[in-house]
PDB file of C-alpha atoms in Angstrom:
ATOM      1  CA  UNK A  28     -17.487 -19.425  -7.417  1.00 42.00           C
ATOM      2  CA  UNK A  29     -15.675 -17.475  -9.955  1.00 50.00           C
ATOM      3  CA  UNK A  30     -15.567 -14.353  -7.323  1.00 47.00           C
ATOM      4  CA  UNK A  31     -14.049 -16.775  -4.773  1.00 44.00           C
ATOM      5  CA  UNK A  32     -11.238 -18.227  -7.198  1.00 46.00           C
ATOM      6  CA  UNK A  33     -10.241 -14.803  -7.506  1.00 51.00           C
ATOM      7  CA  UNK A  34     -10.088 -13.430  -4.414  1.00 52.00           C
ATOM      8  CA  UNK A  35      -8.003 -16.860  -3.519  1.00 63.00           C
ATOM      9  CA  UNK A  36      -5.261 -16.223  -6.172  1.00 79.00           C
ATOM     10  CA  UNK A  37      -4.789 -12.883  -5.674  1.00 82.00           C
ATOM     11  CA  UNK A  38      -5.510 -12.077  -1.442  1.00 90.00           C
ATOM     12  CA  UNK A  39      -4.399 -15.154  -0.498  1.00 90.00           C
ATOM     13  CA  UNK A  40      -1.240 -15.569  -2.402  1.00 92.00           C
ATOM     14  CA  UNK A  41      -0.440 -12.421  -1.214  1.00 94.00           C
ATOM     15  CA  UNK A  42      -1.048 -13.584   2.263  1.00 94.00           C
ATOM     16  CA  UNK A  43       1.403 -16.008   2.100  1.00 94.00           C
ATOM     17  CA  UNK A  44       3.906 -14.016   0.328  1.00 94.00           C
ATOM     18  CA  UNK A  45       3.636 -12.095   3.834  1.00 94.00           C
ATOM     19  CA  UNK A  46       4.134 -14.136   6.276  1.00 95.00           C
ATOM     20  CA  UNK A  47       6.616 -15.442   4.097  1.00 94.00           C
ATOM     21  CA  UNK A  48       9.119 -13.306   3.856  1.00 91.00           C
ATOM     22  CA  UNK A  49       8.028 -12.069   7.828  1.00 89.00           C
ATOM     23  CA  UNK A  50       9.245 -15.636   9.220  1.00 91.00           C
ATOM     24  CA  UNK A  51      12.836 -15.285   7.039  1.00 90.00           C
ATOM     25  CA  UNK A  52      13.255 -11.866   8.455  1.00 85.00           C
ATOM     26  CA  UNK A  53      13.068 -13.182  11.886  1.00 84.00           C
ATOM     27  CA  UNK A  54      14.573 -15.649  11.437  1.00 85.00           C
ATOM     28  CA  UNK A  55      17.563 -13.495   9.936  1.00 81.00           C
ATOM     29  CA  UNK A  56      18.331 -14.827   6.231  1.00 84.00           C
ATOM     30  CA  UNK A  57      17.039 -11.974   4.529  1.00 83.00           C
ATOM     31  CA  UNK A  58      16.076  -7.965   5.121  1.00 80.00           C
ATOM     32  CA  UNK A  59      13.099  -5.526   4.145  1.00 79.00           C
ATOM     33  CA  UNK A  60      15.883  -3.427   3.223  1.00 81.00           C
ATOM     34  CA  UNK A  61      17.658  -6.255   1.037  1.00 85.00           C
ATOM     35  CA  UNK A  62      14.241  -6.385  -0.560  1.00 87.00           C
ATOM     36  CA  UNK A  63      13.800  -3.248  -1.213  1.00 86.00           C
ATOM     37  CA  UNK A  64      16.858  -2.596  -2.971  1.00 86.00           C
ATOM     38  CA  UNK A  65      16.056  -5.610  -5.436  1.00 89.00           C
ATOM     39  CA  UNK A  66      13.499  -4.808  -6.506  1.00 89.00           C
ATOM     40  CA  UNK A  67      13.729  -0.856  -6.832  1.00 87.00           C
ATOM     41  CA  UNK A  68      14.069  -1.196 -10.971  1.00 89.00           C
ATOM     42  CA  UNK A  69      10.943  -2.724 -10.730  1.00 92.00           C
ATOM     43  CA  UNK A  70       9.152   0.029 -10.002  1.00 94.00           C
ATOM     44  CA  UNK A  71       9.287   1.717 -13.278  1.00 91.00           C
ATOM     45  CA  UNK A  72       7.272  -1.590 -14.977  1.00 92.00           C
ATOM     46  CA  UNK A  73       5.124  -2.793 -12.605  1.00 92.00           C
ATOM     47  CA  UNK A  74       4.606  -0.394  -9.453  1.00 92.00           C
ATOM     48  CA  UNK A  75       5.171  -0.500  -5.944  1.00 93.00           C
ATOM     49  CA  UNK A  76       4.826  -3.845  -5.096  1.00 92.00           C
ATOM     50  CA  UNK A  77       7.135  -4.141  -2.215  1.00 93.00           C
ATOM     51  CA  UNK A  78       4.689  -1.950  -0.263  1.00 93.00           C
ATOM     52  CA  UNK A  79       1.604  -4.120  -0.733  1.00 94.00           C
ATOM     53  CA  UNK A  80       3.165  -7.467  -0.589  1.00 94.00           C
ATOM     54  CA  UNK A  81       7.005  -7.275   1.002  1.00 92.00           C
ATOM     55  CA  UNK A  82       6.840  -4.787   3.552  1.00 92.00           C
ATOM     56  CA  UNK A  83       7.026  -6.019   7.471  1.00 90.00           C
ATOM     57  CA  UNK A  84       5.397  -2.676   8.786  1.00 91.00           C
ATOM     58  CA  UNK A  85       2.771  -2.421   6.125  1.00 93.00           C
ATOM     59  CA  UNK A  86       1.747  -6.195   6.152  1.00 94.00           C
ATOM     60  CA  UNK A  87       1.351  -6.064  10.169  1.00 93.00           C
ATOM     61  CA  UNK A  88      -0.778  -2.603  10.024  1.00 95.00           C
ATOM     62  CA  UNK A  89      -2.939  -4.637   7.575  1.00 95.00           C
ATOM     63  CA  UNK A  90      -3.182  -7.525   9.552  1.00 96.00           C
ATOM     64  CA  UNK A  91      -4.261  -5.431  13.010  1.00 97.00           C
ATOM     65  CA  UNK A  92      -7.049  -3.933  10.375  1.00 97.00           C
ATOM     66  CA  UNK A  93      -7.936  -7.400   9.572  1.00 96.00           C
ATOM     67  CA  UNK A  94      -8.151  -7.730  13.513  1.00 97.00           C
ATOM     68  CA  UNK A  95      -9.959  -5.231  14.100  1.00 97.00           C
ATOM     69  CA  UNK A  96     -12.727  -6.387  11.775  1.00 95.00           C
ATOM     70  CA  UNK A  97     -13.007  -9.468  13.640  1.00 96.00           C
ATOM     71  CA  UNK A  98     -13.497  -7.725  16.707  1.00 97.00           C
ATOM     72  CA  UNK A  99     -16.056  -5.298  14.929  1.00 96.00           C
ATOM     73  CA  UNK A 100     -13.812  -2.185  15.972  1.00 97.00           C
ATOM     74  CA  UNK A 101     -15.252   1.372  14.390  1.00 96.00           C
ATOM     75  CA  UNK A 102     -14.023   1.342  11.091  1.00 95.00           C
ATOM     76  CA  UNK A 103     -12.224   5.639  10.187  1.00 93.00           C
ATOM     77  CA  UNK A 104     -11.809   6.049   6.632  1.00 92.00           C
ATOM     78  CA  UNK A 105     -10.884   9.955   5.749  1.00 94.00           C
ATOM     79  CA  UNK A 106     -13.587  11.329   3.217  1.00 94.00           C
ATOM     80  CA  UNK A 107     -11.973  12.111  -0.539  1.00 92.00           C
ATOM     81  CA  UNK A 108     -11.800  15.626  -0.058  1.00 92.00           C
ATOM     82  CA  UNK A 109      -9.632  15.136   2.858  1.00 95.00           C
ATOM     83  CA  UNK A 110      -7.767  12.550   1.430  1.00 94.00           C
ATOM     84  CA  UNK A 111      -6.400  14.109  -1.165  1.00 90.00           C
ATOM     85  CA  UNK A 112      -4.662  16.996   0.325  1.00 94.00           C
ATOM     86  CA  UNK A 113      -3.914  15.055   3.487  1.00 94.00           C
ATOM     87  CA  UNK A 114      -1.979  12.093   1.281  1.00 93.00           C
ATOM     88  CA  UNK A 115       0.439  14.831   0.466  1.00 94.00           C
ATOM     89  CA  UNK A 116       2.056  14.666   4.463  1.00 94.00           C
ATOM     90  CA  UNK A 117       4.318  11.816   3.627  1.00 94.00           C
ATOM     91  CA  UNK A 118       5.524  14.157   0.497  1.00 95.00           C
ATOM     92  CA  UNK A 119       6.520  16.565   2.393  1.00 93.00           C
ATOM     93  CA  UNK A 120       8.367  14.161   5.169  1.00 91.00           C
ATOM     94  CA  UNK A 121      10.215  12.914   2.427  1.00 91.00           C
ATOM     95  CA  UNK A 122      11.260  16.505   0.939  1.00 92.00           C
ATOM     96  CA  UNK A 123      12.080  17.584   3.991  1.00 90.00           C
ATOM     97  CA  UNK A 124      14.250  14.557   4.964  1.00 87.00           C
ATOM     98  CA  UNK A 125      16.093  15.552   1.387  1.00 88.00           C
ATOM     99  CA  UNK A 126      16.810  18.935   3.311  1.00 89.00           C
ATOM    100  CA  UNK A 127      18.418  16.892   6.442  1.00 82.00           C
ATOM    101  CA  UNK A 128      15.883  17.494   8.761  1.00 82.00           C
ATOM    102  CA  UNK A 129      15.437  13.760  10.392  1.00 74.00           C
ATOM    103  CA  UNK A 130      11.831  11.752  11.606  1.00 76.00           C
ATOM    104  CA  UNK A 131      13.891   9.158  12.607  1.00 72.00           C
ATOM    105  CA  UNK A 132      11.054   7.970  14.938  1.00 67.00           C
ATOM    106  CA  UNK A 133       8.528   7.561  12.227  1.00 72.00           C
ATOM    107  CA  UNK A 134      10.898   5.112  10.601  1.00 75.00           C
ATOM    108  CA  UNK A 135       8.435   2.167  11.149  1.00 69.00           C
ATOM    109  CA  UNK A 136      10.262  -0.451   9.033  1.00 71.00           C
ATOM    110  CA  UNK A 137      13.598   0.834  10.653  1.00 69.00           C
ATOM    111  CA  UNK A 138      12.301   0.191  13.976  1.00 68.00           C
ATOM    112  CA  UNK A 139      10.624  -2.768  13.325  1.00 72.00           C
ATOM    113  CA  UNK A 140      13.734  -4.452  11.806  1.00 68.00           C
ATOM    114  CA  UNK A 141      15.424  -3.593  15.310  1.00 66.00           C
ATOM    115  CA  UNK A 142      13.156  -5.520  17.121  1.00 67.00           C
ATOM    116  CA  UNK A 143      13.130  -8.591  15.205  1.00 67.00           C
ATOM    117  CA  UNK A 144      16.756  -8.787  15.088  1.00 67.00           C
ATOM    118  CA  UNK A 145      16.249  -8.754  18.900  1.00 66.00           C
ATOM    119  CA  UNK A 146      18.296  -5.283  19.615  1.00 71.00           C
ATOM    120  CA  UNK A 147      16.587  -2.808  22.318  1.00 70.00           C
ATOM    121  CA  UNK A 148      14.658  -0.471  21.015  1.00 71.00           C
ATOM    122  CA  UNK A 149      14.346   3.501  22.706  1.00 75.00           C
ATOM    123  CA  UNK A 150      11.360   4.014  24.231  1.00 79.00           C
ATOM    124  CA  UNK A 151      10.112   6.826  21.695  1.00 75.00           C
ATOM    125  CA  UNK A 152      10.376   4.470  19.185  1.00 80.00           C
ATOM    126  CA  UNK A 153       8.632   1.807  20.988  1.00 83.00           C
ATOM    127  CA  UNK A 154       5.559   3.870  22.033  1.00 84.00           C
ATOM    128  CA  UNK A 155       5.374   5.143  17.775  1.00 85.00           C
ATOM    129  CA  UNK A 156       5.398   1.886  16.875  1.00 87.00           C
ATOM    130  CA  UNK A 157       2.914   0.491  19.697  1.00 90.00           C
ATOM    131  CA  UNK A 158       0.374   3.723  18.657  1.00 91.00           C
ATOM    132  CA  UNK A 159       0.557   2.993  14.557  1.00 92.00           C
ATOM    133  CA  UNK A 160      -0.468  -0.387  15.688  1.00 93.00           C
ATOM    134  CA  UNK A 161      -3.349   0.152  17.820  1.00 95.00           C
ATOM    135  CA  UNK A 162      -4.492   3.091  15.089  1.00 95.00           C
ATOM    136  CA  UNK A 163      -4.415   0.320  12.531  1.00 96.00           C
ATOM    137  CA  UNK A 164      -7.237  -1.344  14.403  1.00 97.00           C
ATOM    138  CA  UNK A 165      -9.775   1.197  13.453  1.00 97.00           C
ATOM    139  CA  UNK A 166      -7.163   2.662  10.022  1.00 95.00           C
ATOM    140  CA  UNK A 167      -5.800   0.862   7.684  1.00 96.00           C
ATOM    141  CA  UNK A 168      -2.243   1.513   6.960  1.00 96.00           C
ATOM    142  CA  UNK A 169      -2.200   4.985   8.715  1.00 95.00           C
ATOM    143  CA  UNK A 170       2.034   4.544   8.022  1.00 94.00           C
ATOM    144  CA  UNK A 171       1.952   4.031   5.313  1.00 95.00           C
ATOM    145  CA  UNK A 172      -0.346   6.801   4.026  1.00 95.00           C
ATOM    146  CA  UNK A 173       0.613   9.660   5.321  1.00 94.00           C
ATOM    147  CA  UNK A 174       3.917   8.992   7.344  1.00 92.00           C
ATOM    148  CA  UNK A 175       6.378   6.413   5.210  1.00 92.00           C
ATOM    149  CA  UNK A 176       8.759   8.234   3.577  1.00 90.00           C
ATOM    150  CA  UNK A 177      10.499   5.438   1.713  1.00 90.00           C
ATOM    151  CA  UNK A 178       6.438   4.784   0.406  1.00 92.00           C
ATOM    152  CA  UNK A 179       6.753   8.551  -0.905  1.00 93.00           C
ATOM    153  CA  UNK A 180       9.966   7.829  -2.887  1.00 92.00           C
ATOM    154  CA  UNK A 181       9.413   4.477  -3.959  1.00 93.00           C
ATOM    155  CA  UNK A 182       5.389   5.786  -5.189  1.00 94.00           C
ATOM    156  CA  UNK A 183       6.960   8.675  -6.910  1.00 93.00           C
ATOM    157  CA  UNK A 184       9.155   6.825  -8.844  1.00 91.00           C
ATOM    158  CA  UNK A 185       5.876   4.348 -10.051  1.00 92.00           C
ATOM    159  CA  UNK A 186       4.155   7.421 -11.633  1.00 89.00           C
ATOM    160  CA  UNK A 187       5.815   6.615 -15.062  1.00 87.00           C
ATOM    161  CA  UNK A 188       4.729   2.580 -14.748  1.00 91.00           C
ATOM    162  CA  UNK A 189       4.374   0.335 -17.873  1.00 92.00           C
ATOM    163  CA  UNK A 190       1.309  -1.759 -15.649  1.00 93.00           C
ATOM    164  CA  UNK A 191      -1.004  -1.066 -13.137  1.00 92.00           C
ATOM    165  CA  UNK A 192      -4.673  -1.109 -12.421  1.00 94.00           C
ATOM    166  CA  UNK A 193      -7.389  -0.232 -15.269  1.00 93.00           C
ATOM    167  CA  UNK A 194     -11.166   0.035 -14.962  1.00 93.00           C
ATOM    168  CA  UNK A 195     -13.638  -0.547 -17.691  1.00 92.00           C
ATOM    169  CA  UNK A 196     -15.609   2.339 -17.550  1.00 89.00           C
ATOM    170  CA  UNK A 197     -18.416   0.814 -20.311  1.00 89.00           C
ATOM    171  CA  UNK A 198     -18.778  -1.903 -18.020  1.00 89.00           C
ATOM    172  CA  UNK A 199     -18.256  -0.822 -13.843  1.00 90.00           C
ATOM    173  CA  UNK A 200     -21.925  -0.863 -12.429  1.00 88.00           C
ATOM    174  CA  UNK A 201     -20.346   2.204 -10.205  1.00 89.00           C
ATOM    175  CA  UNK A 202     -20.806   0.183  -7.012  1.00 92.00           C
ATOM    176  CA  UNK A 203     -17.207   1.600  -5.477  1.00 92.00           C
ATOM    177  CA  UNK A 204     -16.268  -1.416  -3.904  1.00 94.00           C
ATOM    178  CA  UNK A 205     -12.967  -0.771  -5.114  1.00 94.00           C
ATOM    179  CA  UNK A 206     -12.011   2.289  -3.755  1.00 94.00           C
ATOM    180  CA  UNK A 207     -13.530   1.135  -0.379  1.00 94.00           C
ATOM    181  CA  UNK A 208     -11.177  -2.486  -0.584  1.00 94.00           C
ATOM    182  CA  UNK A 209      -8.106  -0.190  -1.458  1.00 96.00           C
ATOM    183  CA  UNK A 210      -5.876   0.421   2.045  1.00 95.00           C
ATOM    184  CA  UNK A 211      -4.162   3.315   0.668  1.00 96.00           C
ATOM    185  CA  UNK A 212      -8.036   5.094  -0.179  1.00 95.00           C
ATOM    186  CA  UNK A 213      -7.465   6.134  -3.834  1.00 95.00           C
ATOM    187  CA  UNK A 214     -10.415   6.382  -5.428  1.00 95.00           C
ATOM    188  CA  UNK A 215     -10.348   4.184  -7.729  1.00 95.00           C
ATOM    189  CA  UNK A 216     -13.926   3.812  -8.899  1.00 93.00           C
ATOM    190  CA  UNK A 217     -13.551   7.602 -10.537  1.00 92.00           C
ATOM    191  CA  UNK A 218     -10.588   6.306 -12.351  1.00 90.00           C
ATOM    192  CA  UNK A 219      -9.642   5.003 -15.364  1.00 91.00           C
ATOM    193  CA  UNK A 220      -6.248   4.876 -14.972  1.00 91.00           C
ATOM    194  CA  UNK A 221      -4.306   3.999 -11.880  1.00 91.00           C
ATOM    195  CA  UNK A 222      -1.240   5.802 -11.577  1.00 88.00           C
ATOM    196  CA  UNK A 223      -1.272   7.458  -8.168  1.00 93.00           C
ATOM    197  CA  UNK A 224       2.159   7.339  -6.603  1.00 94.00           C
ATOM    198  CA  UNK A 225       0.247   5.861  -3.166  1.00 95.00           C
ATOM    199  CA  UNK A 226      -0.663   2.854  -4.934  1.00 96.00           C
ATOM    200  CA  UNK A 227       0.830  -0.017  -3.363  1.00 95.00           C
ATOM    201  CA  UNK A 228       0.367  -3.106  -5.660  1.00 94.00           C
ATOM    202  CA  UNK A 229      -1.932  -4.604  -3.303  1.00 94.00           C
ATOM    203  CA  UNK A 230      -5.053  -5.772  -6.247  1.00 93.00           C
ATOM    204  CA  UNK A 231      -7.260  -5.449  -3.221  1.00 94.00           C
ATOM    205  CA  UNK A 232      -9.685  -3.256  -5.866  1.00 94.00           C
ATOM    206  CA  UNK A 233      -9.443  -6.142  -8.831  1.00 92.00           C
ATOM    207  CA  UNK A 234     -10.791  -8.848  -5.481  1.00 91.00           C
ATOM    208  CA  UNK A 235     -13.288  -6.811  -4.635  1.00 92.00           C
ATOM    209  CA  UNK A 236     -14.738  -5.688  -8.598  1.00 91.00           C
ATOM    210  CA  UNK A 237     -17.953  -8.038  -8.648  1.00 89.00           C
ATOM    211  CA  UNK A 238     -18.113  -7.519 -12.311  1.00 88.00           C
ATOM    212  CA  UNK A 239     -13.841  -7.985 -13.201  1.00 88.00           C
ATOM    213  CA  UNK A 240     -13.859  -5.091 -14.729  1.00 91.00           C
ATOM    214  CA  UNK A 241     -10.953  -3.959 -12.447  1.00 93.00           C
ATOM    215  CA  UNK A 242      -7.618  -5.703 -14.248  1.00 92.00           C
ATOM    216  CA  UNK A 243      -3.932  -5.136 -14.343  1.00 91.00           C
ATOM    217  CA  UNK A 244      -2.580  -5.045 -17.189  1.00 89.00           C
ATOM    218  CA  UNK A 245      -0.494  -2.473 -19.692  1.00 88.00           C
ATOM    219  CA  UNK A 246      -0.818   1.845 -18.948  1.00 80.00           C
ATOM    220  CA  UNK A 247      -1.354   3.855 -22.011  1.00 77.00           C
ATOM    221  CA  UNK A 248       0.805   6.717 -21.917  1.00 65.00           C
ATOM    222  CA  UNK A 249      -0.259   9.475 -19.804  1.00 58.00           C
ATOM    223  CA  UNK A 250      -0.835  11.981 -22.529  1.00 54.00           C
ATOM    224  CA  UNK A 251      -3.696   9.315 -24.010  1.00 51.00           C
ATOM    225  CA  UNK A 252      -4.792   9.663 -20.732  1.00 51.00           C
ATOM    226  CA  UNK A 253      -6.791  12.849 -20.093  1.00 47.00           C
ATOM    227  CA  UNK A 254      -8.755  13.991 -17.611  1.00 45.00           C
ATOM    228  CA  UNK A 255      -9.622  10.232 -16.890  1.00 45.00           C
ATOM    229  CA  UNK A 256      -6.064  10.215 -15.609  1.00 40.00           C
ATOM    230  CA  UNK A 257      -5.174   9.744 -12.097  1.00 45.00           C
TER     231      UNK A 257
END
């Protein structure tokens, strides 16, 4: 019972927060980008929540996962090893947009946004978005981890947060449930201290912790950290 009260406050609420803020964006009284700017200072004390709960592309990639389960698609998830040099792509599409060298067409919010507010949408565009949403079937948020450059910027910024996600090492029975619940595939059950700059603010690793020893709460300071860091 006590699992279930927990996943309902957290996955739930977060749920609705979604398809909250989805139906006033097409409906037109507010913007992802509006959003975004507003809570940018946040960043620095709590993380990158606007990715896990705000974002239109991200929330829809997640629900097609959620889909997909229900339809018992293949599930890909990329092994660790892979993961962690692969992560690094939507790095370097941000750097490289710094430069002025455009991926206009990966802009998945962008493109989204265009289509809600009903304006016609070029075919390259289209087809991106069309393939990120059939990939998200079997992936979840393939965007957003390796292509979303305003994810990169945004996660970058979070590095240096006040809160995020612990684990209580004397306690975690090791079961990794939490690294397999988190969409962005950090591995949080070899980590003490959450501070990856792909974490998303989703607390899908605190629902899934069968023993709660997966909180949010206050970051020591990364020095106190040590090679428990992440």
């Amino acid at each position: 019972m006590k699992k279930f009260r927990k996943i309902k406050w957290l996955q739930v609420l977060r749920f609705l927060v979604q398809a909250l803020f989805l139906a006033l964006c097409i409906v037109g009284v507010i913007s992802s980008k509006q959003v975004s700017e507003w809570l940018l200072p946040t960043i620095l004390l709590f993380g990158v929540f606007f990715c896990g709960w705000v974002c239109l592309f991200g929330t829809l990639q997640e629900w097609a996962y959620k889909l997909g389960r229900l339809l018992h698609l293949p599930v890909i998830r990329v092994p660790q090893k892979v993961q962690q040099y692969l992560q690094l792509t939507r790095y370097i599409f941000y750097f490289l947009s710094m430069l002025g060298i455009s991926f206009a067409v990966l802009h998945g919010t962008r493109s989204l946004g265009t289509l809600l507010k009903g304006k016609e949408l070029a075919t390259a565009f289209l087809v991106v978005l069309i393939l990120f949403f059939v990939a998200s079937l079997f992936f979840n948020r393939p965007f957003c981890n390796y292509f979303c450059v305003g994810g990169a910027k945004r996660g970058m910024l979070s590095v240096m947060r006040v809160f995020g996600i612990r684990r209580d090492t004397s306690r975690c029975g090791n079961c990794g449930l939490c690294t397999k619940a988190c969409p962005m595939n950090i591995d949080v059950a070899n980590t003490e201290f959450v501070r990856h700059p792909n974490c998303i603010g989703c607390l899908s690793c605190i629902s899934a912790c069968p023993k709660d020893c997966v909180t949010y709460r206050n970051m020591p300071a990364p020095k106190q950290q040590g090679k428990k860091a992440s």
